[in-house]
Structures are given as C-alpha cells and as structure tokens.
Short mmCIF file of C-alpha atoms and ligand atoms in Angstrom, two decimals:
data_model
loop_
_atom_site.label_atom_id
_atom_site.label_comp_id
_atom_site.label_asym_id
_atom_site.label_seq_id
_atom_site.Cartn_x
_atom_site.Cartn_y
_atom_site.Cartn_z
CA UNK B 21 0.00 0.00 0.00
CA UNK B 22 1.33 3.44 -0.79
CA UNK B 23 0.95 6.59 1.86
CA UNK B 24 -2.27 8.52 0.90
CA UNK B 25 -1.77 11.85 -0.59
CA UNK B 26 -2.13 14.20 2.25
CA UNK B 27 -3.89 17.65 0.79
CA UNK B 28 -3.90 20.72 3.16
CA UNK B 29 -5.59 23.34 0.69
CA UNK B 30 -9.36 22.97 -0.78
CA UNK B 31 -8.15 24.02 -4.07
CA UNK B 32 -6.24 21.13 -4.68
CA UNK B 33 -8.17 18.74 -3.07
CA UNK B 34 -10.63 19.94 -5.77
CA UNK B 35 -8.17 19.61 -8.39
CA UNK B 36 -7.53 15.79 -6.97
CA UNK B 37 -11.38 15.48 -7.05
CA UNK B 38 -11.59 16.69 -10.38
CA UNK B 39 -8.57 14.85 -12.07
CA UNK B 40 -10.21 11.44 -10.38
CA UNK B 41 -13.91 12.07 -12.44
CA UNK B 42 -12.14 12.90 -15.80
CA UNK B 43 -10.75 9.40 -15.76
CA UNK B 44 -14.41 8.29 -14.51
CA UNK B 45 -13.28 7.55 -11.40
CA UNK B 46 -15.80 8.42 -8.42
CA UNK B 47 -14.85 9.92 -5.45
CA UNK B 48 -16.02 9.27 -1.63
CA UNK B 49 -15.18 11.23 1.05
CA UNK B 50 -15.77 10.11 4.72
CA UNK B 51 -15.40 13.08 7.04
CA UNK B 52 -13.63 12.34 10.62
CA UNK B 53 -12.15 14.74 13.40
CA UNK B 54 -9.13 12.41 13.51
CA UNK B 55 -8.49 9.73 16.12
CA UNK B 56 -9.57 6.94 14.03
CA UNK B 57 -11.27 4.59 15.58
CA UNK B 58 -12.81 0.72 14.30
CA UNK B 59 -15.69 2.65 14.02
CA UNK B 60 -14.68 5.22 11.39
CA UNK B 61 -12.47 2.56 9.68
CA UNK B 62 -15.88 0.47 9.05
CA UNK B 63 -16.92 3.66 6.91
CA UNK B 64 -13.89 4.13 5.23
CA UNK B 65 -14.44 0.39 3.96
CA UNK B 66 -18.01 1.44 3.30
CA UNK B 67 -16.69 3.87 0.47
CA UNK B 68 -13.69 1.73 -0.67
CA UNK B 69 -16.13 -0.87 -1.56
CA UNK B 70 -18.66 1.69 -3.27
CA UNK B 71 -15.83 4.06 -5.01
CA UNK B 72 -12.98 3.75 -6.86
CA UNK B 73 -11.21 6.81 -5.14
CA UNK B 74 -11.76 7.64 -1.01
CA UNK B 75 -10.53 10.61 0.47
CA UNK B 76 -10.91 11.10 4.19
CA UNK B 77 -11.61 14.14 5.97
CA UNK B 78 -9.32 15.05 9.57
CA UNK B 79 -10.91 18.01 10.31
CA UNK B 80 -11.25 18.97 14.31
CA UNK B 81 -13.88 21.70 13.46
CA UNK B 82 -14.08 24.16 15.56
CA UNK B 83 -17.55 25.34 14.61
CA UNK B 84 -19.34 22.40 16.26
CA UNK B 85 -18.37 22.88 19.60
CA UNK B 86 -19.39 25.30 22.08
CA UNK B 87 -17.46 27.50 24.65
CA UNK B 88 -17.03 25.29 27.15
CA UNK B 89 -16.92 22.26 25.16
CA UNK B 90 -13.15 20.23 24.59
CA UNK B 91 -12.20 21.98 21.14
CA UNK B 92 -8.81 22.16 22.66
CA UNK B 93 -8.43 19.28 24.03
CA UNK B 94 -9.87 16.92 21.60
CA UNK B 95 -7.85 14.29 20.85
CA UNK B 96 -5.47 15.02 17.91
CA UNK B 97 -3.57 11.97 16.52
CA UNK B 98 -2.44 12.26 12.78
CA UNK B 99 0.20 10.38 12.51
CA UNK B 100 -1.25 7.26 13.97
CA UNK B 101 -4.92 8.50 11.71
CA UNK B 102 -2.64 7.74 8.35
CA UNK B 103 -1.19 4.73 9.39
CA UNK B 104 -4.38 3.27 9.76
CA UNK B 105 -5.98 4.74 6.40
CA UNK B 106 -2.66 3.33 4.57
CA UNK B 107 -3.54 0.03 5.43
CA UNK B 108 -7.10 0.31 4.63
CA UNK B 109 -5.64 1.44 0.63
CA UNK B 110 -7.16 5.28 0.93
CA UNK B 111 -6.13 7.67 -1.73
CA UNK B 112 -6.10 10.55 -0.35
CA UNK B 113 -6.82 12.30 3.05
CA UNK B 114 -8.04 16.35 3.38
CA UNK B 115 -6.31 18.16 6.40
CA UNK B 116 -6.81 21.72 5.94
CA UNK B 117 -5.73 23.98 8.62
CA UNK B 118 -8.84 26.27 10.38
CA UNK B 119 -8.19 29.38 7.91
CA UNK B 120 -8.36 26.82 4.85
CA UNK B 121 -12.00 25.93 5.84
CA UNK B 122 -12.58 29.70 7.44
CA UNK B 123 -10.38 32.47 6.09
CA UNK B 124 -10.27 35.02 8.19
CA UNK B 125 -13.06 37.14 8.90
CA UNK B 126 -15.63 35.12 7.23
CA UNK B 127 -19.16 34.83 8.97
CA UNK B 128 -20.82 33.07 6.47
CA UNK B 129 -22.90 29.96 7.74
CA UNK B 130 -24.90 26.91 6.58
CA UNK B 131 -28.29 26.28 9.14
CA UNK B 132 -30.91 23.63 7.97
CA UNK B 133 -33.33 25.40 10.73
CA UNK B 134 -35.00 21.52 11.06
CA UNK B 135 -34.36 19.48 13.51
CA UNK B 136 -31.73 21.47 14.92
CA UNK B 137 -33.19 22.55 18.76
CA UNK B 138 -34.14 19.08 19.29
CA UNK B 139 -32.62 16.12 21.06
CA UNK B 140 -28.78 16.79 21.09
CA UNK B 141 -29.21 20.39 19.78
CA UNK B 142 -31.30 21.12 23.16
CA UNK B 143 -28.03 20.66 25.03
CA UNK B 144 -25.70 21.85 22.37
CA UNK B 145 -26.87 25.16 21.08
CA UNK B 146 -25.70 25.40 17.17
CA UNK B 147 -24.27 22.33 17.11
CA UNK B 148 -25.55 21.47 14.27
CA UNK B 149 -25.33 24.59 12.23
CA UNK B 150 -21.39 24.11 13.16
CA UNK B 151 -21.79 20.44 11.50
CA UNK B 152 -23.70 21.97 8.28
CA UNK B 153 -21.47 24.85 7.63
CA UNK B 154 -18.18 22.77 7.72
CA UNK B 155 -19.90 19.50 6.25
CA UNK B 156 -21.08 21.96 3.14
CA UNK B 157 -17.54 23.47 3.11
CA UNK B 158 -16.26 20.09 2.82
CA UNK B 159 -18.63 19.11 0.28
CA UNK B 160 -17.51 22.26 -2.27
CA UNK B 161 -13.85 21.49 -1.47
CA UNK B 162 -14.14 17.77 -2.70
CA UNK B 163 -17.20 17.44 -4.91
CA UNK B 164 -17.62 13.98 -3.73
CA UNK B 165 -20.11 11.91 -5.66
CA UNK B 166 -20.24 9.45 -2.30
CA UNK B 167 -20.08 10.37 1.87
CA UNK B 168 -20.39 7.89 4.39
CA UNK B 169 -21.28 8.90 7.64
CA UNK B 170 -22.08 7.04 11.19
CA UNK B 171 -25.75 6.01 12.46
CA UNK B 172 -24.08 6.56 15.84
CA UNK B 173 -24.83 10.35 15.09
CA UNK B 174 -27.89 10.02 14.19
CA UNK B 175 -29.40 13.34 14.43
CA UNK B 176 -26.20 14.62 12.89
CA UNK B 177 -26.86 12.26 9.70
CA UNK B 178 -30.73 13.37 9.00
CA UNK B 179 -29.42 17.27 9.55
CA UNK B 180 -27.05 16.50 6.82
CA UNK B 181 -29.35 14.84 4.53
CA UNK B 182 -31.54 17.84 4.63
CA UNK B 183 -29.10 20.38 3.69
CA UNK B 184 -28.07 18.14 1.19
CA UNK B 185 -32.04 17.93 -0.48
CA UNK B 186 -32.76 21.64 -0.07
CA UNK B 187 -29.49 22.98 -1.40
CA UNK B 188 -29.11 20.60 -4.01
CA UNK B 189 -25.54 19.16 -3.50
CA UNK B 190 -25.24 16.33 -6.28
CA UNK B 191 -23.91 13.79 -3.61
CA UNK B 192 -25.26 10.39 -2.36
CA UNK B 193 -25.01 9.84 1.42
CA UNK B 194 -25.01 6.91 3.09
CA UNK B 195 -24.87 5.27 6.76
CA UNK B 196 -22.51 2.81 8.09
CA UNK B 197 -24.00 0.98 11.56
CA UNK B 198 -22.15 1.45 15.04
CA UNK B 199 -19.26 -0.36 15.62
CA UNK B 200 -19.22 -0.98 19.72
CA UNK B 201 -16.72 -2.54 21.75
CA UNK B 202 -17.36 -6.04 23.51
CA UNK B 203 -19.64 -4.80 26.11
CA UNK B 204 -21.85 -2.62 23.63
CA UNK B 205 -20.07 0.54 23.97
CA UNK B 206 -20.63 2.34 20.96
CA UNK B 207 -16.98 3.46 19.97
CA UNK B 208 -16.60 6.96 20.18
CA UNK B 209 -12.72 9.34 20.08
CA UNK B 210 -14.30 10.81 23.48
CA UNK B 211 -14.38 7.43 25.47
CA UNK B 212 -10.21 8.08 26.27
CA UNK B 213 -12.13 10.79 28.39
CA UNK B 214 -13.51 7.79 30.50
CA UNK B 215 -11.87 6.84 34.01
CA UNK B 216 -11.70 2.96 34.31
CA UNK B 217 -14.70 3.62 36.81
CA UNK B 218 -16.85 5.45 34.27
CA UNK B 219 -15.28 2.90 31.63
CA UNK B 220 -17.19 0.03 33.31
CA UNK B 221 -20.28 1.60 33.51
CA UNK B 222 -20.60 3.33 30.26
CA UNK B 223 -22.29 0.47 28.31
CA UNK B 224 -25.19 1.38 30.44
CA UNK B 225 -26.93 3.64 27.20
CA UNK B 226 -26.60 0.33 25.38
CA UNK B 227 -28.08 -1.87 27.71
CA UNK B 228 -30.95 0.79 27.75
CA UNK B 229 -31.53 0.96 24.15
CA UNK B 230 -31.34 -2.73 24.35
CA UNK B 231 -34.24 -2.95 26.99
CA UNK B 232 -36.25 -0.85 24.60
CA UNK B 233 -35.61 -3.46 21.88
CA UNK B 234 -36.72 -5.84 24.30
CA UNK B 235 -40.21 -4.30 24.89
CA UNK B 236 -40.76 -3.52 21.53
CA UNK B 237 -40.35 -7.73 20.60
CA UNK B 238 -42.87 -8.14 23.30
CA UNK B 239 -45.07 -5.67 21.28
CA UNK B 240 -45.16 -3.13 23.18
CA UNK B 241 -45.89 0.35 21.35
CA UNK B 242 -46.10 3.12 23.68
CA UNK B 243 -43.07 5.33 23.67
CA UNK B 244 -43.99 6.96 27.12
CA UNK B 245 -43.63 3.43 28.31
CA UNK B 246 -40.34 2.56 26.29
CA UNK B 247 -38.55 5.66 27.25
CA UNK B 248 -39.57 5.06 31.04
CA UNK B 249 -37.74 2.11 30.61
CA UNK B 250 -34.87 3.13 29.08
CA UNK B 251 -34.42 5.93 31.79
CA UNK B 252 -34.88 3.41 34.40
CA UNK B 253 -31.78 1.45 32.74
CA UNK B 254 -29.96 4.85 32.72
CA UNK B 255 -30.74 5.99 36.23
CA UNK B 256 -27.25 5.47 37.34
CA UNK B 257 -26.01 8.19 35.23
CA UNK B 258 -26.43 12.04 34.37
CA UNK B 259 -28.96 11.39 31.59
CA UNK B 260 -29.63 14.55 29.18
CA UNK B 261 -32.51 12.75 27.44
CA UNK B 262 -33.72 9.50 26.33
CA UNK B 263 -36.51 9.85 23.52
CA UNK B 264 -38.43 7.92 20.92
CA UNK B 265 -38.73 10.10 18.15
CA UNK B 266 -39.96 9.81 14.50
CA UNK B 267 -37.16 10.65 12.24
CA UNK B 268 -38.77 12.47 9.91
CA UNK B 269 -39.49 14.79 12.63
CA UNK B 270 -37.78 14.38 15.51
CA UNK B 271 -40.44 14.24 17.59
CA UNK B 272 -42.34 11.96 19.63
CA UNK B 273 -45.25 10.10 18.15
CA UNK B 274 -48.33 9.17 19.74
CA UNK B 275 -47.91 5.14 19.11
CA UNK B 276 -45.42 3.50 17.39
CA UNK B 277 -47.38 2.42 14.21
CA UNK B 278 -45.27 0.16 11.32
CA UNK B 279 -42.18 2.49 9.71
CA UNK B 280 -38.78 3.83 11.37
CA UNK B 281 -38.40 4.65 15.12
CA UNK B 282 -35.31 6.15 16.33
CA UNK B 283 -34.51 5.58 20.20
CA UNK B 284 -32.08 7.94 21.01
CA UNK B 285 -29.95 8.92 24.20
CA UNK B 286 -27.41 11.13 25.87
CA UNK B 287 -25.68 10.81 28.92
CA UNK B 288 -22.82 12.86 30.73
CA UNK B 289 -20.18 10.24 32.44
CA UNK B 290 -17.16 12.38 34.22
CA UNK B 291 -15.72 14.56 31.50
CA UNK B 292 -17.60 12.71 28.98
CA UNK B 293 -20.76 13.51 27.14
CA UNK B 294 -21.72 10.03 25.60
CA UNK B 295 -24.71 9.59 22.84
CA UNK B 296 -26.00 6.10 21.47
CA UNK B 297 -29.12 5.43 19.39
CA UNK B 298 -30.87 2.43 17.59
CA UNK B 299 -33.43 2.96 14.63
CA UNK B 300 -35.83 -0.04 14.40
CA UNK B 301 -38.25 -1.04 11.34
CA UNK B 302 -41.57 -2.42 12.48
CA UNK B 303 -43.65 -3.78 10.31
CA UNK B 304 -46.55 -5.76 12.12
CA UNK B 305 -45.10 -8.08 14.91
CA UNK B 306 -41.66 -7.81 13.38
CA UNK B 307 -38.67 -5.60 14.66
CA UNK B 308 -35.79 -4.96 12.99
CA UNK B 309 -32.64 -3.24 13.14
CA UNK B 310 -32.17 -0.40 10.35
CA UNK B 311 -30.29 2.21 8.80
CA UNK B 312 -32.09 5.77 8.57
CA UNK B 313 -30.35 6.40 5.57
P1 AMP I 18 -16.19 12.04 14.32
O1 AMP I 18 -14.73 11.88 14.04
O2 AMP I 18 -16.57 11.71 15.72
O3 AMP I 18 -16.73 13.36 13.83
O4 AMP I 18 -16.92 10.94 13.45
C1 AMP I 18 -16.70 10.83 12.07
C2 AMP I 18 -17.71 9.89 11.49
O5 AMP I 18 -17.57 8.61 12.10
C3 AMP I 18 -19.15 10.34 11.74
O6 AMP I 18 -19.92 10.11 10.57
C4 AMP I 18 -19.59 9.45 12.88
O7 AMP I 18 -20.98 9.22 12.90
C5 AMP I 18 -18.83 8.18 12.57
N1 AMP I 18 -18.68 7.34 13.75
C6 AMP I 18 -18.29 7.74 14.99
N2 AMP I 18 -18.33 6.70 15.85
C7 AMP I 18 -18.73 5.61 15.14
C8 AMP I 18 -18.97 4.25 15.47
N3 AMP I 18 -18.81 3.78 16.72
N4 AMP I 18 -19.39 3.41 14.49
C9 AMP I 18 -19.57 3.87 13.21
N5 AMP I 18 -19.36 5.16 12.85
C10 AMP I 18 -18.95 6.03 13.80
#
C-alpha cells in the first residue's frame, strides 16, 4: 500500500477530485475529526467498496463545539490516523488547517433550521449549524459523488441529509452501523475521556436501548412506556434525554405504528458527554434493526 496523498488546501483537493472524475473515477469522502477509531475505519471500507477513489476528511472543526466544550483538548492523533488509512488502501486524506476551511473574517454559515433545537441540539446550542457549515464546506472542497457517515450520530446524519435535499448538492449519502466494543459501547474518540470507573459503567446507554428493543419484541408500542424504561436502565447516570422520536421529525409520536423509530440517548459520564441510538423497522409483529439512511 502506498501513503495517501495528504492535501492541506481545498483548491487542490478539488483539483484531486476533479482529475479522479475525468478518468471516470468516483470519489467518496468520509469526514472524521481524527483519532480513528474501528468505528470510522468500518466507513472508510463502506466507500472503498462503493468508489474507486476515497478521500478522508481530519478536520477537528471548531464550529461544532461550544465554549465550554473540549475543542482544545480533543484528541489530535495524525500520525497514527494515516497509518491506519494506509492500510485500509485510501487515496487521499483532506487536512486543511482552520483558515483553509474559514479564512479570516468570514461569517458566512450553513443552518438547515430543522431538527436542529431538538434532542442533542437542546443541550448543544448550534451544534448542528457548526456540522452543516463545515460539512457543506467540505462538500464544495471535494465534490464527492459518495459520503459515508455514522448512524451513531444520528441526528447529525438526518441534519445533513436535509441540507443536502434543499441545497441541491449532487452527492449520495449513506450510513454505516455502530461499531461498539465487547460490552456494547458504541466506539466513540471521546471514550479516552472515561476513568476505568466510568469505563465500566458506560455500556449502560446500550443496555438501555437494548431494553427498549426488548419491549418492543414483546409488542409493546407506547413510547412513554419505552422511554420510562430506558431511563430506568440509565438511572445510574447524568442522563440529558432519552426519547423515541420519528425521524422524519424528531419528535415523539403518539404510538409506534409500522415504519422507522429512532430511540435515542445522551448521557454525561465524568468529563464525557456520551450519545448512542438504535433505529428499528416495524412492520406488524416484526422488529428490525435499520439504517435511517
Ligand atoms: P467524528 O470523528 O466523531 O466526527 O466521526 C466521524 C464519522 O464517524 C461520523 O460520521 C460518525 O458518525 C462516525 N462514527 C463515529 N463513531 C462511530 C462508530 N462507533 N461506528 C460507526 N461510525 C462512527
């Protein structure tokens, strides 16, 4: 395998983008802040399979987080990032420096206005405009005819998808499912945040969600009742919210009929903030596991 072209500057990444489509070779991009986990490595083998050229994204974007949120500190890894995407065969991988994605003094920004106060965005205010500005930013740098997100943001992936339909960016998105560690913990670059304490208890949002699955086998339908019981799961930690939402509006239905549910949840765990989902497909008695995009 050879090193993947690292590109600092949008113009050439565009010019890489460009060159790659006049031989007819499609592009995906997979966007990451960097400290590459299983998780993101499942996407980037999403888009090698799908596209003949994947660039990845190492962007920590400042945008996205709020004042008092770990900008600083987030955990910045690069070299150890492009060993792991030279093994995997990537092409290429973006890194541009803050001013490359924000020159100076620019104010512009990109805000879907849907979905955006809800859930997550209730604890994070503009969050998710942070995630739309640099996600379109990243989109006009690489013209990517592919991007491959994670369902474990889930909220994050149905913001994207409607800036995507009402500005009109030619490019297909597409979900790859949660990668967790042995105990359920979804994999996340903010669980090195966790104390061996916290560690042991974090799989707690899974075993929630999972108790939700549960209930819904047994046929129940109520989401009061199902996010009672994943709160009751949760008690042991600082839950922000624990909701059964419908996707296509984020908010809470009256009774789960047949079509997509997300069950969504956050929880604060020491210095972490953790989130964790599952979407389900119901269709009569039958419950399945699904991807919301
Ligand atoms: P991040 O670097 O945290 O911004 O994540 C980059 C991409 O990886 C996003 O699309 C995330 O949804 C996705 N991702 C993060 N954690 C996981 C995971 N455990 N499994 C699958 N995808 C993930």
């Amino acid at each position: 395998m050879s090193v993947p072209e690292v590109i600092p500057c949008a113009a050439k990444v565009r010019a890489w983008s460009r060159a790659a489509r006049e031989r007819g070779e499609a592009v995906a991009l997979v966007p990451t802040m960097g400290n590459l986990h299983e998780g993101h490595l499942s996407l980037v083998e999403i888009a090698m399979a799908e596209c003949p050229r994947v660039i990845v994204s190492i962007f920590v974007n400042p945008t996205q987080f709020g004042h008092d949120e770990d900008f600083s500190g987030y955990p910045r890894t690069f070299d150890e990032d492009l060993a792991k995407l030279e093994k995997l065969g990537v092409h290429a991988v973006f890194v541009p420096k803050v001013d490359e994605l924000y020159p100076p003094g620019d104010r512009t920004t990109v805000s879907v206005g849907w979905g955006t106060d809800k859930l997550c965005g209730a604890y994070r205010p503009g969050h998710f405009d942070g995630v739309t500005n640099v996600v379109a930013r990243l989109f006009i740098a690489v013209e990517p005819e592919l991007a491959v997100f994670g369902q474990k943001d889930a909220q994050q992936s149905l913001v994207i998808q409607r800036m995507v339909q009402t500005l009109g960016f030619p490019v297909r998105l597409k979900l790859g499912p949660t990668l967790r560690e042995s105990d359920g913990l979804a994999m996340s670059s903010r669980n090195v945040y966790l104390s061996s304490d916290e560690r042991a208890k974090a799989s707690i949002l899974y075993r929630a969600l999972e108790a939700v699955g549960d209930l819904l086998r047994k046929g129940e339908r109520d989401p009061l009742v199902l996010e009672d019981r994943g709160k009751e799961v949760l008690s042991g930690l600082a839950t922000e919210y624990f909701s059964v939402v419908d996707p296509a509006t984020l908010e809470r239905p009256e009774c789960l009929d047949d079509g997509l549910w997300l069950v969504a949840c956050a929880a604060r765990l020491g210095r972490a903030r953790l989130i964790d989902n599952h979407v389900y497909r119901l269709a009569g008695n039958e419950v399945r596991e699904a991807l919301l995009i």
